[in-house]
Coordinates of C-alpha atoms and ligand atoms in Angstrom, one line a residue:
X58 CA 58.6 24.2 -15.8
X59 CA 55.3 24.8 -15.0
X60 CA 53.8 21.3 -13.6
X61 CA 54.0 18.3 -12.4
X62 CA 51.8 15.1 -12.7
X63 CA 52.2 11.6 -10.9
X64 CA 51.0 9.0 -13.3
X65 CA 47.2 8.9 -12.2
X66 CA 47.4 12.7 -13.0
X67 CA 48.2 11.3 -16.6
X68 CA 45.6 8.7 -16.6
X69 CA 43.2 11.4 -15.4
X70 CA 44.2 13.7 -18.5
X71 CA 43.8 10.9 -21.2
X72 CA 40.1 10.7 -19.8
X73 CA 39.7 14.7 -20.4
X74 CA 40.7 14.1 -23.7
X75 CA 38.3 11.3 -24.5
X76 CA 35.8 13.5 -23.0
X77 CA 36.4 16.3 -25.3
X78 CA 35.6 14.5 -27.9
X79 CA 39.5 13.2 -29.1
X80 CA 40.7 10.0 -30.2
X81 CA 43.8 9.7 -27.6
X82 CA 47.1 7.9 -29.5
X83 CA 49.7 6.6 -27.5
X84 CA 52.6 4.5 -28.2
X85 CA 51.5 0.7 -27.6
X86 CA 53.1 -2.6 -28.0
X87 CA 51.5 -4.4 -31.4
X88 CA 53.0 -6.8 -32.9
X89 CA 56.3 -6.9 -31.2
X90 CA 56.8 -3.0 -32.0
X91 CA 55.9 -0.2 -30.6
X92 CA 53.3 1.8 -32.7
X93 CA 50.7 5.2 -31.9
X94 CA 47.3 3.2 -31.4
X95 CA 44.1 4.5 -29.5
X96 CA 44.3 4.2 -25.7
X97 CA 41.7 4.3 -22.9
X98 CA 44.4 4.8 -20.5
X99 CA 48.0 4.8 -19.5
X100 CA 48.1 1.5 -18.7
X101 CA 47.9 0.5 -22.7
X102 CA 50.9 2.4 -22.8
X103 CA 54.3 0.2 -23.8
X104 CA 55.4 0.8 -19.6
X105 CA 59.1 -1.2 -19.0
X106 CA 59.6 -1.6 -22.2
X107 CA 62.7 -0.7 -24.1
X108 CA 63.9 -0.7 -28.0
X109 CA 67.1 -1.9 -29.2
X110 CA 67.8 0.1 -32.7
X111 CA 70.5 -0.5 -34.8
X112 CA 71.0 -0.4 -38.9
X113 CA 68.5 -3.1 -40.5
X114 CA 67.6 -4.2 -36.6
X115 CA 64.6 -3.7 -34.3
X116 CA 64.2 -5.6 -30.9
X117 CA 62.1 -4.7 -27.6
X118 CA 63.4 -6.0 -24.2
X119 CA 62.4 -5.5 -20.6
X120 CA 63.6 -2.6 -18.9
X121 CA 64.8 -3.2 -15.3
X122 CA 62.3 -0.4 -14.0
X123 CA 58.6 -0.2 -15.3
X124 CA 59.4 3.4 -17.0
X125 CA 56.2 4.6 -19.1
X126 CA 58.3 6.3 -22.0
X127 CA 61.5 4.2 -21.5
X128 CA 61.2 3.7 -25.2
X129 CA 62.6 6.0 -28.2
X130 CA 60.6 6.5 -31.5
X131 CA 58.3 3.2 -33.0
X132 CA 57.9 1.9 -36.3
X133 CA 55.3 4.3 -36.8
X134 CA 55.0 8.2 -36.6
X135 CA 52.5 10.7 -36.4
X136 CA 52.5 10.6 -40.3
X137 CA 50.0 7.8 -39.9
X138 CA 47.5 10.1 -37.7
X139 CA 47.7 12.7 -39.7
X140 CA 48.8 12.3 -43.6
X141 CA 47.3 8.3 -43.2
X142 CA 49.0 6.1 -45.9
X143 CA 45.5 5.7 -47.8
X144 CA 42.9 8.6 -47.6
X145 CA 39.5 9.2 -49.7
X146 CA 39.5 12.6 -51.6
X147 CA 36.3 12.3 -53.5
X148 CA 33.7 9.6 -54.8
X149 CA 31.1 10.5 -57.5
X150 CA 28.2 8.5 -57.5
X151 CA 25.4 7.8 -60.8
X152 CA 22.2 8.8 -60.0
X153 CA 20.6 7.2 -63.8
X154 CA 21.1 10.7 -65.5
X155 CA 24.3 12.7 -64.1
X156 CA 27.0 11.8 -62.0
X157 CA 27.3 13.8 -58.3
X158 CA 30.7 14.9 -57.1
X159 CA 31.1 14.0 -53.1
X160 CA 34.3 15.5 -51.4
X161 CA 35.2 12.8 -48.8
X162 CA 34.1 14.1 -45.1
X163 CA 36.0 15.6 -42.8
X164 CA 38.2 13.1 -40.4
X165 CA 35.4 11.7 -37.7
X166 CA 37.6 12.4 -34.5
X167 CA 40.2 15.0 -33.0
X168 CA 43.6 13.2 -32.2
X169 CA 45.2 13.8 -29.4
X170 CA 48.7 12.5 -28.8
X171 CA 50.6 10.9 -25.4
X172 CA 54.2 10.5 -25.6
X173 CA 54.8 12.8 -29.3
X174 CA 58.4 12.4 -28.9
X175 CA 60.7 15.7 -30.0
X176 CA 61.5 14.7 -33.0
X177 CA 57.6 13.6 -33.9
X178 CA 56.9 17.1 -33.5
X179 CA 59.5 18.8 -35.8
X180 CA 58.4 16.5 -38.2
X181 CA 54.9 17.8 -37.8
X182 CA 56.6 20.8 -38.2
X183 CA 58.1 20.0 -41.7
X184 CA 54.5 18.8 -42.7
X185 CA 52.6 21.7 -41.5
X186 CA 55.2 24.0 -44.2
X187 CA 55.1 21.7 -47.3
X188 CA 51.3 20.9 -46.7
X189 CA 49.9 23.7 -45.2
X190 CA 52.3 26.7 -45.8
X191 CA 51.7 27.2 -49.6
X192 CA 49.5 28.0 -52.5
X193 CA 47.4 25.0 -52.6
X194 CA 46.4 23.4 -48.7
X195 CA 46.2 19.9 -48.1
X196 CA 42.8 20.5 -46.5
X197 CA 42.6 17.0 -45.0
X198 CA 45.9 17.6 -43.3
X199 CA 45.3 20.7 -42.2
X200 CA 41.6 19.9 -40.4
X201 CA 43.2 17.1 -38.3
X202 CA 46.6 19.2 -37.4
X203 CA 44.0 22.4 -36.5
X204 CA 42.0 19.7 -33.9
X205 CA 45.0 18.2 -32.4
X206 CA 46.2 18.0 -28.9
X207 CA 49.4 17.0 -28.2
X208 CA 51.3 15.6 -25.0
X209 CA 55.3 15.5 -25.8
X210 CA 57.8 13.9 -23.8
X211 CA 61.5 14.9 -23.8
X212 CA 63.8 12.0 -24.4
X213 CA 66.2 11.3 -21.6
X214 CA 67.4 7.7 -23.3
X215 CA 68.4 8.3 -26.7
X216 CA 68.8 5.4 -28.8
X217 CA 71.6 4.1 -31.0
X218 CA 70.3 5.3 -34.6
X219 CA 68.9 8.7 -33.0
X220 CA 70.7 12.1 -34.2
X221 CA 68.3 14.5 -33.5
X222 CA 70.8 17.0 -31.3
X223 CA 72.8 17.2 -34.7
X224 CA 69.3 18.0 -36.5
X225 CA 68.7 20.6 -33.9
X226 CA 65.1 18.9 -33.7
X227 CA 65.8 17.1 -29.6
X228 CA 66.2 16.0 -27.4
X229 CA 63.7 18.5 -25.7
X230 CA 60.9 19.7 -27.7
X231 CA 60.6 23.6 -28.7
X232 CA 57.1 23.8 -30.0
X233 CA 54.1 22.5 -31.4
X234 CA 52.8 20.8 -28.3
X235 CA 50.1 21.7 -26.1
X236 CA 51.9 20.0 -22.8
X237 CA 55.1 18.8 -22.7
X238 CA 56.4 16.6 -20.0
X239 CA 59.8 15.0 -19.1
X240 CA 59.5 11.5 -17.0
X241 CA 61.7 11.3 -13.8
X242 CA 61.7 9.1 -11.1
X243 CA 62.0 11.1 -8.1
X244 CA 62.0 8.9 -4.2
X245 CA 60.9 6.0 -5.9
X246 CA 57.6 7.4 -7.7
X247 CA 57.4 8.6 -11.5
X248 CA 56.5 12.2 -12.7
X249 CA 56.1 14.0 -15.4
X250 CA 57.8 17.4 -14.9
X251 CA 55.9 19.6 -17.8
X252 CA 55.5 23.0 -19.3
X253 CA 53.1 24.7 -21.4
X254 CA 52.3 25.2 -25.0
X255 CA 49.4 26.8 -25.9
X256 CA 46.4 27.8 -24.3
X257 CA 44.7 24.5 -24.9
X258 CA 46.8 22.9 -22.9
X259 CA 46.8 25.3 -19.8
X260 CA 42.9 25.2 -20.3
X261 CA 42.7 21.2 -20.0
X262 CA 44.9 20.6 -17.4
X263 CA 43.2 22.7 -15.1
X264 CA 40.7 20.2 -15.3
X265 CA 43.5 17.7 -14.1
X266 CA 45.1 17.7 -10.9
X267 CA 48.4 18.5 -10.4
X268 CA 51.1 20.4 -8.7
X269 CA 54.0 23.1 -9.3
X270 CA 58.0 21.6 -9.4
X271 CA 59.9 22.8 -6.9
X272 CA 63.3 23.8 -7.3
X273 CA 64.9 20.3 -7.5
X274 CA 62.1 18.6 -9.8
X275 CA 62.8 21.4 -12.8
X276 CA 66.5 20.9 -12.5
X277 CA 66.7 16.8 -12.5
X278 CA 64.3 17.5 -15.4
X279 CA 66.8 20.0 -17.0
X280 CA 70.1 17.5 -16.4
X281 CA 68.1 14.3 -18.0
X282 CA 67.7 16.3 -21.1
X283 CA 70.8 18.0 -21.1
X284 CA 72.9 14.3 -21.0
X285 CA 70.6 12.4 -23.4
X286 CA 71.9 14.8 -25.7
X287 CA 75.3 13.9 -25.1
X288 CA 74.3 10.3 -25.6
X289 CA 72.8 10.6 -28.6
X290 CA 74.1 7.2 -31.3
X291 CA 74.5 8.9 -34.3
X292 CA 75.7 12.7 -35.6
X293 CA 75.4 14.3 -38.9
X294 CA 77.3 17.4 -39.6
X295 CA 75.0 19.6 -41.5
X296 CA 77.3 22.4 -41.8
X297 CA 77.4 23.3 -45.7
X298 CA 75.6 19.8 -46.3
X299 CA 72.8 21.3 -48.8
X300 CA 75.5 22.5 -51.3
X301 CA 77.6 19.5 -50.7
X302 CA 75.0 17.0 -51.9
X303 CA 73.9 19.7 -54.8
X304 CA 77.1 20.4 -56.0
X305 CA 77.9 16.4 -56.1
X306 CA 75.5 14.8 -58.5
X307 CA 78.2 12.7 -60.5
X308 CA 79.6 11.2 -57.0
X309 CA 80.9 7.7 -57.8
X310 CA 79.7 6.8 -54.1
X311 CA 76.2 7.1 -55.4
X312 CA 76.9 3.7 -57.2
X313 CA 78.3 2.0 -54.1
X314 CA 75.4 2.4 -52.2
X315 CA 73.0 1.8 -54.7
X316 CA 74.8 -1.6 -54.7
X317 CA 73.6 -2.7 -51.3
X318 CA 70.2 -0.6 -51.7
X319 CA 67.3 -2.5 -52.7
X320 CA 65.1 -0.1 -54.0
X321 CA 62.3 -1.5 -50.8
X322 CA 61.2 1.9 -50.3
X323 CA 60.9 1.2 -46.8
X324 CA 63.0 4.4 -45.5
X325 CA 60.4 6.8 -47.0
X326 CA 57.6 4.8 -45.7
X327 CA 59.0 4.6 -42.1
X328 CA 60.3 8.3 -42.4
X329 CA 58.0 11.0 -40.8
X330 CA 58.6 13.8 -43.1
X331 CA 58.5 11.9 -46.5
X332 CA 55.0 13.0 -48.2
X333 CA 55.4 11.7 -51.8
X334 CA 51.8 10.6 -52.9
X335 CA 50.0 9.1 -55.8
X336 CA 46.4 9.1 -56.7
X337 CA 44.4 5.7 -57.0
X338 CA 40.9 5.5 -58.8
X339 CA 38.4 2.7 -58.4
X340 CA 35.1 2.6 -60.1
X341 CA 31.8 -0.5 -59.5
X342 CA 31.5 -2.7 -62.4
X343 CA 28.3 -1.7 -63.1
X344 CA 30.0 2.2 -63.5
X345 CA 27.6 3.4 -61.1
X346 CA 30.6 4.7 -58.7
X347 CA 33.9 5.8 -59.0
X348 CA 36.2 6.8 -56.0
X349 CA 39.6 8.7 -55.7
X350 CA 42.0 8.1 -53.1
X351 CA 45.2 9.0 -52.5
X352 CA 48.4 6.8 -51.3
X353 CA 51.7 7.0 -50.0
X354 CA 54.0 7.1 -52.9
X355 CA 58.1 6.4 -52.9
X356 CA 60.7 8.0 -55.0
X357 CA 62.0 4.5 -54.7
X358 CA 59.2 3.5 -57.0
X359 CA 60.2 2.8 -60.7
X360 CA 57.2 4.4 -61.9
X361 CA 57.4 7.5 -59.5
X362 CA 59.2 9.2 -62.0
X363 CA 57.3 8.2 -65.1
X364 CA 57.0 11.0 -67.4
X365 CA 57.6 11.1 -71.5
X366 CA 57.3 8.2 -71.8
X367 CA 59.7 6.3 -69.7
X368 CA 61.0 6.8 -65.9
X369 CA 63.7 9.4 -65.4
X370 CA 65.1 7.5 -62.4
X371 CA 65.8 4.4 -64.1
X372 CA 68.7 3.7 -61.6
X373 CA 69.0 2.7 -58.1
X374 CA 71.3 5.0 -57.5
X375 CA 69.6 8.0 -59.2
X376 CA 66.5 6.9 -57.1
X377 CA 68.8 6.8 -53.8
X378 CA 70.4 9.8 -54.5
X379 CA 67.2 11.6 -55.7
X380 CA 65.8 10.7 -52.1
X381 CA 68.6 12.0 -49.9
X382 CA 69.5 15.1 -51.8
X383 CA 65.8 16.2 -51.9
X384 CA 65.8 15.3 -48.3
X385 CA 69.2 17.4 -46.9
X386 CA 69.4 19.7 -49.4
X387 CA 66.9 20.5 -52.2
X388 CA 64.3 20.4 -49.2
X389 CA 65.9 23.4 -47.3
X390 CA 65.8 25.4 -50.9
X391 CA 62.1 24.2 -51.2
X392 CA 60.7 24.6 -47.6
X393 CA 63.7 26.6 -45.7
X394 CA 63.5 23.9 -43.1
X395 CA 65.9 20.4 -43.4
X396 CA 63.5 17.2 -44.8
X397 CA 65.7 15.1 -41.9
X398 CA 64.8 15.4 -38.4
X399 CA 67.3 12.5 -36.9
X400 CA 64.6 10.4 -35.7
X401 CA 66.8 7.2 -37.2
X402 CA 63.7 4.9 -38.6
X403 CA 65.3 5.4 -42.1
X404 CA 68.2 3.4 -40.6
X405 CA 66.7 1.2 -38.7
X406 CA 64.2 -0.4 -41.1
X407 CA 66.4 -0.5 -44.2
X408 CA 66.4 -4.2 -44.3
X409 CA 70.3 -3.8 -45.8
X410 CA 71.2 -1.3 -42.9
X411 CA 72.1 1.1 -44.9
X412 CA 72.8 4.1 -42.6
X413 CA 73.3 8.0 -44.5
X414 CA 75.0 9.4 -41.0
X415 CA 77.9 6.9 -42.3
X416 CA 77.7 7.4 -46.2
X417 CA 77.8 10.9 -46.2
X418 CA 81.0 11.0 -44.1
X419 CA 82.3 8.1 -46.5
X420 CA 81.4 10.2 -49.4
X421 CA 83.2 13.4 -48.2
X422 CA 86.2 11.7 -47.1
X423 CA 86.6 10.2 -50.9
X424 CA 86.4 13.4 -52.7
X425 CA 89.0 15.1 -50.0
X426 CA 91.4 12.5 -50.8
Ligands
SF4_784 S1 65.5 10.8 -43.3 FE1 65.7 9.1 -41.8 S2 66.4 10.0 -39.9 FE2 65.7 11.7 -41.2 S3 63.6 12.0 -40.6 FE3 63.5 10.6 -42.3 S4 63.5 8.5 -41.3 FE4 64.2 10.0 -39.8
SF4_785 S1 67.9 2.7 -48.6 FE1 67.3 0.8 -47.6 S2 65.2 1.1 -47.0 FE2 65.7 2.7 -48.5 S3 65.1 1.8 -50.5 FE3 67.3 1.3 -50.2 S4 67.2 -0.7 -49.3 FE4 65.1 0.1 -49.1

């Protein structure tokens, strides 16, 4: 642990930020749900404020204490900062003899991020490999990942759909951030016990005061993170899961969940890694402009796997099944890295509750039988 700040420290540091030229995200109460949103200060943040997650349920409720990050993940994730759900790629434009070809600008703003939680950040992770790490570069992606600053906070309060100690993704966070913090209450006053990343972040917060832990500050720090992951709700045993799910195509328990699953889409939308896309292309009446853009795509979509013809998914449980075997299996193949990263939205926003922590159990336990 490298440093401590008390919360006008923070406030001060969200300021540097805006000076620098960033667009500063932090989680923010909108619409009875917590969501990233641009903040001037801390004090937009969702303080006393926790979420109550469960399988097809989302509630807030006041905390008894006025804790700043007393929340776990929101609807949203950084996905929506940084792979948005509808992007410009290029526009062409008549000019009465030829058409010009305009690639769509570069993002206006740096984002900067207060509160990135763990898991947020391996998912980053995951995106920064299938988007960044091969052949052909998401460019757009990879211009607002290069300008980013983020501020992480370990989770000390797990919630009840969170399995990111089984994912090996939290509670504390490894990497990717530029400051990292972990929110105590020490003699009645909050702080934010922290470490460093990267240069960047040494380099801002020495415009920032703050202090150096002492012995007692690192190790509360250290014991908060060290329980919350004994208190995380959920676990997934991921040991030989990949060949599991590859080797078990025909399951019959593919067809029982496809019974309750409505085909919404709404786990890859609410998922952080998920990065299926499709193109969309609008064009003036008059013809005198055309523009491509490209959308967040679901492999829940009937015509996401349209091809010959006809789609090759026709079934709600070849769709589900398509989905969670790319995702725990065919993704480690693909991108060496897991598509999961236990942050539990999947769960919690399936408006039937349907809960893959519990079905792949189920499933394994049938085919031992
Ligand atoms: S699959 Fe579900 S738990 Fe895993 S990262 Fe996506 S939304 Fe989170
Ligand atoms: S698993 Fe749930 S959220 Fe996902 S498509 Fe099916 S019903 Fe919708």
């Amino acid at each position: 642990m490298s440093f401590v700040l008390v919360r006008s420290e923070l406030d001060e540091l969200v300021r540097v930020l805006a000076d620098d030229g960033y667009d500063v995200y932090g989680p923010v109460l909108v619409d009875h749900a917590i969501r990233y949103r641009p903040i001037g200060g801390i004090d937009e943040i969702a303080i006393g404020i926790r979420d109550v997650q469960a399988p097809g349920e989302y509630s807030l409720i006041e905390r008894s204490d006025d804790a700043m990050f007393g929340h776990t993940v929101g609807v949203t994730s950084l996905k929506d900062l940084f792979f948005p759900p509808l992007r410009q790629v290029w526009s062409s434009v008549w000019d009465g003899e030829t058409y010009h070809f305009e690639p769509a600008g570069a993002p206006a703003r740096k984002i900067a991020v207060i509160g990135a939680r763990p898991c947020e950040l391996a998912a980053l992770g995951v995106h920064d490999t299938v988007l960044t790490g091969g052949d052909y570069i998401d460019s757009d992606y990879a211009l607002r990942r290069a300008e980013s600053f983020i501020v992480s906070v370990d989770c000390t309060e797990p919630g009840e759909v969170c399995f990111c100690a089984s994912m090996g993704t939290g509670p504390a966070a490894t990497s990717l951030f530029d400051l990292a913090v972990t929110e105590l209450k020490v003699d009645g006053e909050w702080e934010y016990v922290g470490r460093y990343g990267s240069e960047r972040g040494e380099a801002v917060l020495e415009r920032v005061a703050h202090r150096q832990p002492d012995q007692i500050e690192v190790s509360l720090a250290r014991s908060a993170v060290s329980a919350a992951s004994d208190e995380m709700g959920r676990e997934l045993d991921t040991t030989g899961l990949p060949q599991y799910l590859a080797s078990h195509r025909e399951h019959s328990h593919w067809a029982e969940i496809a019974k309750r699953c409505l085909a919404c889409g709404n786990c890859t939308q609410a998922c952080p890694t998920c990065f299926c896309v499709n193109t969309v292309d609008t064009s003036s009446l008059d013809g005198s402009r055309a523009d491509r853009a490209v959308r967040w795509d679901s492999c829940f979509s009937l015509d996401y796997s349209y091809m010959g013809g006809e789609p090759q998914r026709s079934s709600i449980d070849a769709r589900y099944r398509k989905w969670l075997t790319h995702k725990l299996s065919g993704w480690v193949e693909q991108f060496g890295t897991s598509g999961c990263v236990g942050c539990g939205r999947c769960i919690t926003w399936c408006p039937v509750g349907i809960d893959f922590t519990v079905e792949i159990p189920k499933m394994m336990e049938l085919v031992d039988a």
